Amino acid sequence: MTHHTANAQPPCDVTTFEAADQRQARSQFPRGLHQPEGSFRFAMDALLLARFALPAATSKKERTVADLGTGCGVVALAMLLDAPQLTATGLDIDPALTAAAQANAETLGLAERFTARTADLADIRNALPAESFDLVVSNPPYRRADQGRHAATQQRTNALFETAGGLETFVNAAGYLVRNKGRFCCIYPAERLAELMNALTAARLEPKHLRMVHSKTDREAVLVLLEARKNANSGCTIHPPLILYSGEGEATTLTPQALAFCPHLACNARGHQPTGDSA
């Protein structure tokens, strides 16, 4: 006798479940990204950089991007989600972070377009060929090695302080990796803008677009978003300031301007104000 099961189900399709998990991970991004214990937790500046670097990338003239100091991969992965034609290489000196970045790419279904590599940017010439990327992005450490008290772990210290490579190390690596006339985009403390400009000039990276980031309309700029081009003619466009927050106290919220500039910020619409620390 044949017995029939009333609620019989078809065989489990692993691929279907994986696709559903990837869709969920993408819908929650950047929440849920794996960050190793003791490492520095990325902040909104990483998301601002990813969005700032995006406009030219969406024109499809750019195909390859390098993310210097990739950490858990948040900048590169945000760009890959928003610009489907891009492929990215994330570089970091910490193998635990590059492993986390690669795992995050897997979770988001971006592993075929993202490669994480452990590399010392001071020795970049032995890691990758010259002029091998259309675009280079970086959210480098913001504090000098002797500026303030170091963090509780070496991973956090490397992210916050110039202990594993200073500004010049990141900028010089960008100048080496980006193709002729290619772009370099970064985010950096506004108070160190002069240092950034000097480092860019020394690396033959000409500032072309600059946008100051303010926490509120009546506050001084805390960060600067800057795009430079390799071996370009002089001339820089100064864009209107980006204001992140409005309101006071418990009523403080992200501005419509900030959310329009970077929709990924919506996951933290009532989040903390930026401190100027690296992500």
Short mmCIF file of C-alpha atoms in Angstrom, two decimals:
data_model
loop_
_atom_site.label_atom_id
_atom_site.label_comp_id
_atom_site.label_asym_id
_atom_site.label_seq_id
_atom_site.Cartn_x
_atom_site.Cartn_y
_atom_site.Cartn_z
CA MET A 1 0.00 0.00 0.00
CA THR A 2 1.26 3.45 -0.87
CA HIS A 3 1.03 6.06 1.89
CA HIS A 4 0.72 9.73 0.93
CA THR A 5 1.97 12.55 3.16
CA ALA A 6 -0.48 15.42 3.18
CA ASN A 7 2.15 18.14 3.50
CA ALA A 8 4.99 16.63 1.51
CA GLN A 9 7.62 19.24 0.49
CA PRO A 10 9.95 19.21 -2.51
CA PRO A 11 13.64 18.55 -1.89
CA CYS A 12 15.48 21.45 -0.23
CA ASP A 13 17.13 23.79 -2.73
CA VAL A 14 20.29 25.03 -1.03
CA THR A 15 20.87 27.63 -3.74
CA THR A 16 17.45 29.16 -3.08
CA PHE A 17 18.18 29.48 0.63
CA GLU A 18 21.60 31.02 -0.07
CA ALA A 19 20.04 33.58 -2.40
CA ALA A 20 17.42 34.45 0.21
CA ASP A 21 20.14 34.91 2.84
CA GLN A 22 22.10 37.17 0.49
CA ARG A 23 19.02 39.29 -0.24
CA GLN A 24 18.40 39.70 3.47
CA ALA A 25 22.04 40.61 4.13
CA ARG A 26 21.92 43.22 1.38
CA SER A 27 18.66 44.69 2.66
CA GLN A 28 20.18 45.08 6.14
CA PHE A 29 23.56 46.44 4.98
CA PRO A 30 25.70 47.68 6.64
CA ARG A 31 24.22 46.02 9.71
CA GLY A 32 25.33 42.47 10.22
CA LEU A 33 28.85 42.84 8.84
CA HIS A 34 31.35 40.64 10.65
CA GLN A 35 33.98 42.60 12.55
CA PRO A 36 36.64 40.66 14.49
CA GLU A 37 36.66 40.91 18.27
CA GLY A 38 38.86 43.80 19.38
CA SER A 39 38.87 45.55 16.00
CA PHE A 40 37.68 49.11 15.44
CA ARG A 41 33.99 49.32 14.53
CA PHE A 42 33.38 51.22 11.31
CA ALA A 43 31.47 54.50 11.52
CA MET A 44 29.42 56.62 9.16
CA ASP A 45 32.51 58.18 7.58
CA ALA A 46 33.13 54.89 5.74
CA LEU A 47 29.64 55.05 4.22
CA LEU A 48 30.06 58.72 3.30
CA LEU A 49 33.30 57.91 1.46
CA ALA A 50 31.70 55.05 -0.46
CA ARG A 51 28.90 57.30 -1.64
CA PHE A 52 31.19 60.24 -2.45
CA ALA A 53 33.37 58.03 -4.64
CA LEU A 54 30.41 56.58 -6.49
CA PRO A 55 29.18 59.14 -9.10
CA ALA A 56 31.88 58.62 -11.72
CA ALA A 57 31.91 54.90 -11.02
CA THR A 58 28.26 54.60 -12.05
CA SER A 59 29.14 56.00 -15.50
CA LYS A 60 30.66 52.56 -16.26
CA LYS A 61 33.95 54.13 -17.30
CA GLU A 62 35.49 52.71 -14.14
CA ARG A 63 35.67 48.97 -13.56
CA THR A 64 38.28 48.31 -10.88
CA VAL A 65 38.63 49.81 -7.40
CA ALA A 66 41.19 49.33 -4.63
CA ASP A 67 40.23 50.03 -1.02
CA LEU A 68 43.29 50.86 1.09
CA GLY A 69 42.93 49.90 4.74
CA THR A 70 39.74 48.01 3.94
CA GLY A 71 39.08 46.72 7.47
CA CYS A 72 35.91 44.62 7.33
CA GLY A 73 35.40 45.74 3.72
CA VAL A 74 32.54 48.18 4.31
CA VAL A 75 33.65 50.90 1.84
CA ALA A 76 34.36 48.57 -1.07
CA LEU A 77 31.28 46.42 -0.42
CA ALA A 78 28.99 49.46 -0.29
CA MET A 79 30.35 50.55 -3.67
CA LEU A 80 29.87 47.08 -5.18
CA LEU A 81 26.24 47.03 -4.04
CA ASP A 82 25.59 50.39 -5.71
CA ALA A 83 27.72 49.98 -8.86
CA PRO A 84 27.21 46.48 -10.32
CA GLN A 85 29.94 46.83 -12.95
CA LEU A 86 32.70 47.31 -10.38
CA THR A 87 35.14 44.75 -9.02
CA ALA A 88 37.16 45.57 -5.91
CA THR A 89 40.33 44.60 -4.08
CA GLY A 90 40.50 45.36 -0.37
CA LEU A 91 43.97 45.75 1.16
CA ASP A 92 44.73 45.65 4.87
CA ILE A 93 47.79 44.90 6.99
CA ASP A 94 45.76 42.74 9.41
CA PRO A 95 44.97 39.18 8.21
CA ALA A 96 42.04 38.91 10.63
CA LEU A 97 40.43 41.92 8.97
CA THR A 98 41.01 40.72 5.42
CA ALA A 99 39.48 37.38 6.39
CA ALA A 100 36.46 39.23 7.81
CA ALA A 101 36.15 41.34 4.66
CA GLN A 102 36.18 38.25 2.45
CA ALA A 103 33.57 36.57 4.68
CA ASN A 104 31.36 39.66 4.44
CA ALA A 105 31.64 39.56 0.65
CA GLU A 106 30.51 35.93 0.73
CA THR A 107 27.53 36.78 2.93
CA LEU A 108 26.46 39.55 0.56
CA GLY A 109 26.91 37.42 -2.56
CA LEU A 110 29.79 39.62 -3.76
CA ALA A 111 32.68 37.16 -3.49
CA GLU A 112 33.10 36.93 -7.29
CA ARG A 113 33.64 40.70 -7.43
CA PHE A 114 35.68 41.25 -4.27
CA THR A 115 39.12 40.05 -3.22
CA ALA A 116 40.69 40.83 0.15
CA ARG A 117 44.48 40.80 0.35
CA THR A 118 46.78 41.15 3.34
CA ALA A 119 49.45 43.68 2.42
CA ASP A 120 51.64 46.39 3.93
CA LEU A 121 50.98 49.60 1.99
CA ALA A 122 54.56 50.71 2.68
CA ASP A 123 55.63 47.77 0.49
CA ILE A 124 52.88 48.13 -2.10
CA ARG A 125 55.25 47.83 -5.06
CA ASN A 126 55.86 44.20 -4.13
CA ALA A 127 52.15 43.48 -3.69
CA LEU A 128 50.44 44.72 -6.86
CA PRO A 129 51.34 46.10 -10.30
CA ALA A 130 51.55 49.85 -10.86
CA GLU A 131 48.54 51.69 -12.29
CA SER A 132 46.33 48.59 -12.05
CA PHE A 133 43.12 50.29 -10.81
CA ASP A 134 40.71 52.84 -12.25
CA LEU A 135 39.79 54.14 -8.78
CA VAL A 136 41.40 53.99 -5.35
CA VAL A 137 39.55 54.83 -2.13
CA SER A 138 40.78 55.11 1.44
CA ASN A 139 39.62 56.00 4.93
CA PRO A 140 43.07 56.20 6.55
CA PRO A 141 43.84 56.55 10.27
CA TYR A 142 43.04 60.05 11.46
CA ARG A 143 45.37 60.52 14.42
CA ARG A 144 49.15 60.90 14.53
CA ALA A 145 50.99 58.14 16.38
CA ASP A 146 51.76 60.49 19.30
CA GLN A 147 48.31 62.11 19.41
CA GLY A 148 46.46 61.00 22.53
CA ARG A 149 46.11 57.70 24.32
CA HIS A 150 46.24 54.56 22.21
CA ALA A 151 43.34 52.11 22.07
CA ALA A 152 42.95 48.94 24.15
CA THR A 153 43.89 46.62 21.28
CA GLN A 154 46.51 46.83 18.53
CA GLN A 155 43.80 46.42 15.87
CA ARG A 156 41.94 49.46 17.14
CA THR A 157 45.17 51.41 17.51
CA ASN A 158 46.15 50.68 13.89
CA ALA A 159 42.74 51.89 12.69
CA LEU A 160 42.81 55.10 14.72
CA PHE A 161 46.50 56.05 14.80
CA GLU A 162 49.26 56.28 12.20
CA THR A 163 51.18 53.40 13.79
CA ALA A 164 51.05 50.98 10.84
CA GLY A 165 51.35 53.67 8.17
CA GLY A 166 50.83 57.42 8.08
CA LEU A 167 48.97 59.63 5.63
CA GLU A 168 51.86 59.65 3.16
CA THR A 169 51.93 55.84 3.12
CA PHE A 170 48.27 55.68 2.07
CA VAL A 171 48.52 58.52 -0.46
CA ASN A 172 51.73 57.19 -2.02
CA ALA A 173 50.17 53.74 -2.35
CA ALA A 174 47.16 55.32 -4.04
CA GLY A 175 49.39 57.25 -6.45
CA TYR A 176 51.19 54.04 -7.35
CA LEU A 177 48.06 51.91 -7.84
CA VAL A 178 45.75 54.27 -9.72
CA ARG A 179 46.00 54.53 -13.49
CA ASN A 180 46.96 57.75 -15.27
CA LYS A 181 44.04 60.23 -14.96
CA GLY A 182 42.34 57.79 -12.58
CA ARG A 183 40.69 58.91 -9.35
CA PHE A 184 41.65 58.73 -5.70
CA CYS A 185 38.91 59.46 -3.14
CA CYS A 186 39.37 59.75 0.60
CA ILE A 187 37.82 61.10 3.79
CA TYR A 188 39.97 62.83 6.37
CA PRO A 189 39.78 65.24 9.32
CA ALA A 190 39.10 68.78 8.14
CA GLU A 191 41.73 70.13 10.52
CA ARG A 192 44.40 68.17 8.62
CA LEU A 193 43.34 69.30 5.14
CA ALA A 194 46.62 71.15 4.50
CA GLU A 195 48.62 67.98 5.22
CA LEU A 196 46.38 66.00 2.90
CA MET A 197 46.79 68.52 0.08
CA ASN A 198 50.58 68.47 0.44
CA ALA A 199 50.70 64.68 0.39
CA LEU A 200 48.49 64.53 -2.71
CA THR A 201 50.64 67.01 -4.59
CA ALA A 202 53.79 65.04 -3.76
CA ALA A 203 52.16 61.88 -5.16
CA ARG A 204 51.06 63.62 -8.42
CA LEU A 205 47.41 63.47 -7.36
CA GLU A 206 45.67 66.74 -8.23
CA PRO A 207 42.68 67.71 -6.01
CA LYS A 208 39.59 68.06 -8.22
CA HIS A 209 36.52 67.90 -5.93
CA LEU A 210 36.21 68.81 -2.26
CA ARG A 211 33.26 68.73 0.14
CA MET A 212 33.35 69.69 3.80
CA VAL A 213 31.27 67.65 6.24
CA HIS A 214 29.67 69.38 9.25
CA SER A 215 27.84 67.72 12.11
CA LYS A 216 25.40 70.70 12.22
CA THR A 217 24.93 73.97 10.38
CA ASP A 218 26.49 76.04 13.19
CA ARG A 219 29.47 73.76 13.74
CA GLU A 220 32.92 73.80 12.20
CA ALA A 221 33.68 71.18 9.56
CA VAL A 222 34.78 67.91 11.11
CA LEU A 223 35.63 65.92 7.97
CA VAL A 224 36.53 66.53 4.35
CA LEU A 225 35.67 64.38 1.35
CA LEU A 226 38.23 64.83 -1.40
CA GLU A 227 38.67 63.48 -4.92
CA ALA A 228 41.99 63.77 -6.75
CA ARG A 229 43.09 62.68 -10.22
CA LYS A 230 46.50 61.40 -11.18
CA ASN A 231 48.53 63.75 -13.38
CA ALA A 232 45.52 66.03 -13.94
CA ASN A 233 45.54 69.75 -14.60
CA SER A 234 45.02 72.09 -11.65
CA GLY A 235 41.55 73.26 -10.69
CA CYS A 236 39.37 72.12 -7.81
CA THR A 237 35.58 72.40 -7.39
CA ILE A 238 34.43 73.19 -3.85
CA HIS A 239 30.98 71.69 -3.36
CA PRO A 240 28.29 72.86 -0.91
CA PRO A 241 28.84 71.56 2.63
CA LEU A 242 27.22 68.33 3.77
CA ILE A 243 25.26 68.81 7.01
CA LEU A 244 24.66 65.55 8.87
CA TYR A 245 22.39 66.37 11.82
CA SER A 246 19.54 68.62 12.89
CA GLY A 247 17.72 68.98 16.21
CA GLU A 248 19.02 68.87 19.75
CA GLY A 249 19.40 66.22 22.41
CA GLU A 250 17.04 63.27 22.03
CA ALA A 251 15.47 64.98 19.02
CA THR A 252 18.74 64.89 17.04
CA THR A 253 18.27 63.13 13.69
CA LEU A 254 20.08 62.80 10.40
CA THR A 255 19.14 65.50 7.95
CA PRO A 256 17.19 64.76 4.74
CA GLN A 257 20.29 66.05 2.92
CA ALA A 258 22.50 63.42 4.58
CA LEU A 259 20.04 60.60 3.87
CA ALA A 260 19.67 61.68 0.25
CA PHE A 261 23.45 61.81 -0.14
CA CYS A 262 23.97 58.37 1.41
CA PRO A 263 20.86 56.15 1.75
CA HIS A 264 22.92 53.54 3.64
CA LEU A 265 22.84 55.93 6.62
CA ALA A 266 19.16 55.14 7.07
CA CYS A 267 20.10 52.09 9.17
CA ASN A 268 21.27 54.55 11.84
CA ALA A 269 18.91 57.48 11.34
CA ARG A 270 19.16 58.45 15.00
CA GLY A 271 22.80 57.45 15.35
CA HIS A 272 25.70 59.10 17.08
CA GLN A 273 27.35 62.22 15.77
CA PRO A 274 30.73 61.74 14.08
CA THR A 275 33.81 61.96 16.26
CA GLY A 276 36.42 62.25 13.54
CA ASP A 277 37.80 58.75 14.15
CA SER A 278 38.68 56.47 11.29
CA ALA A 279 36.33 53.66 10.35
#
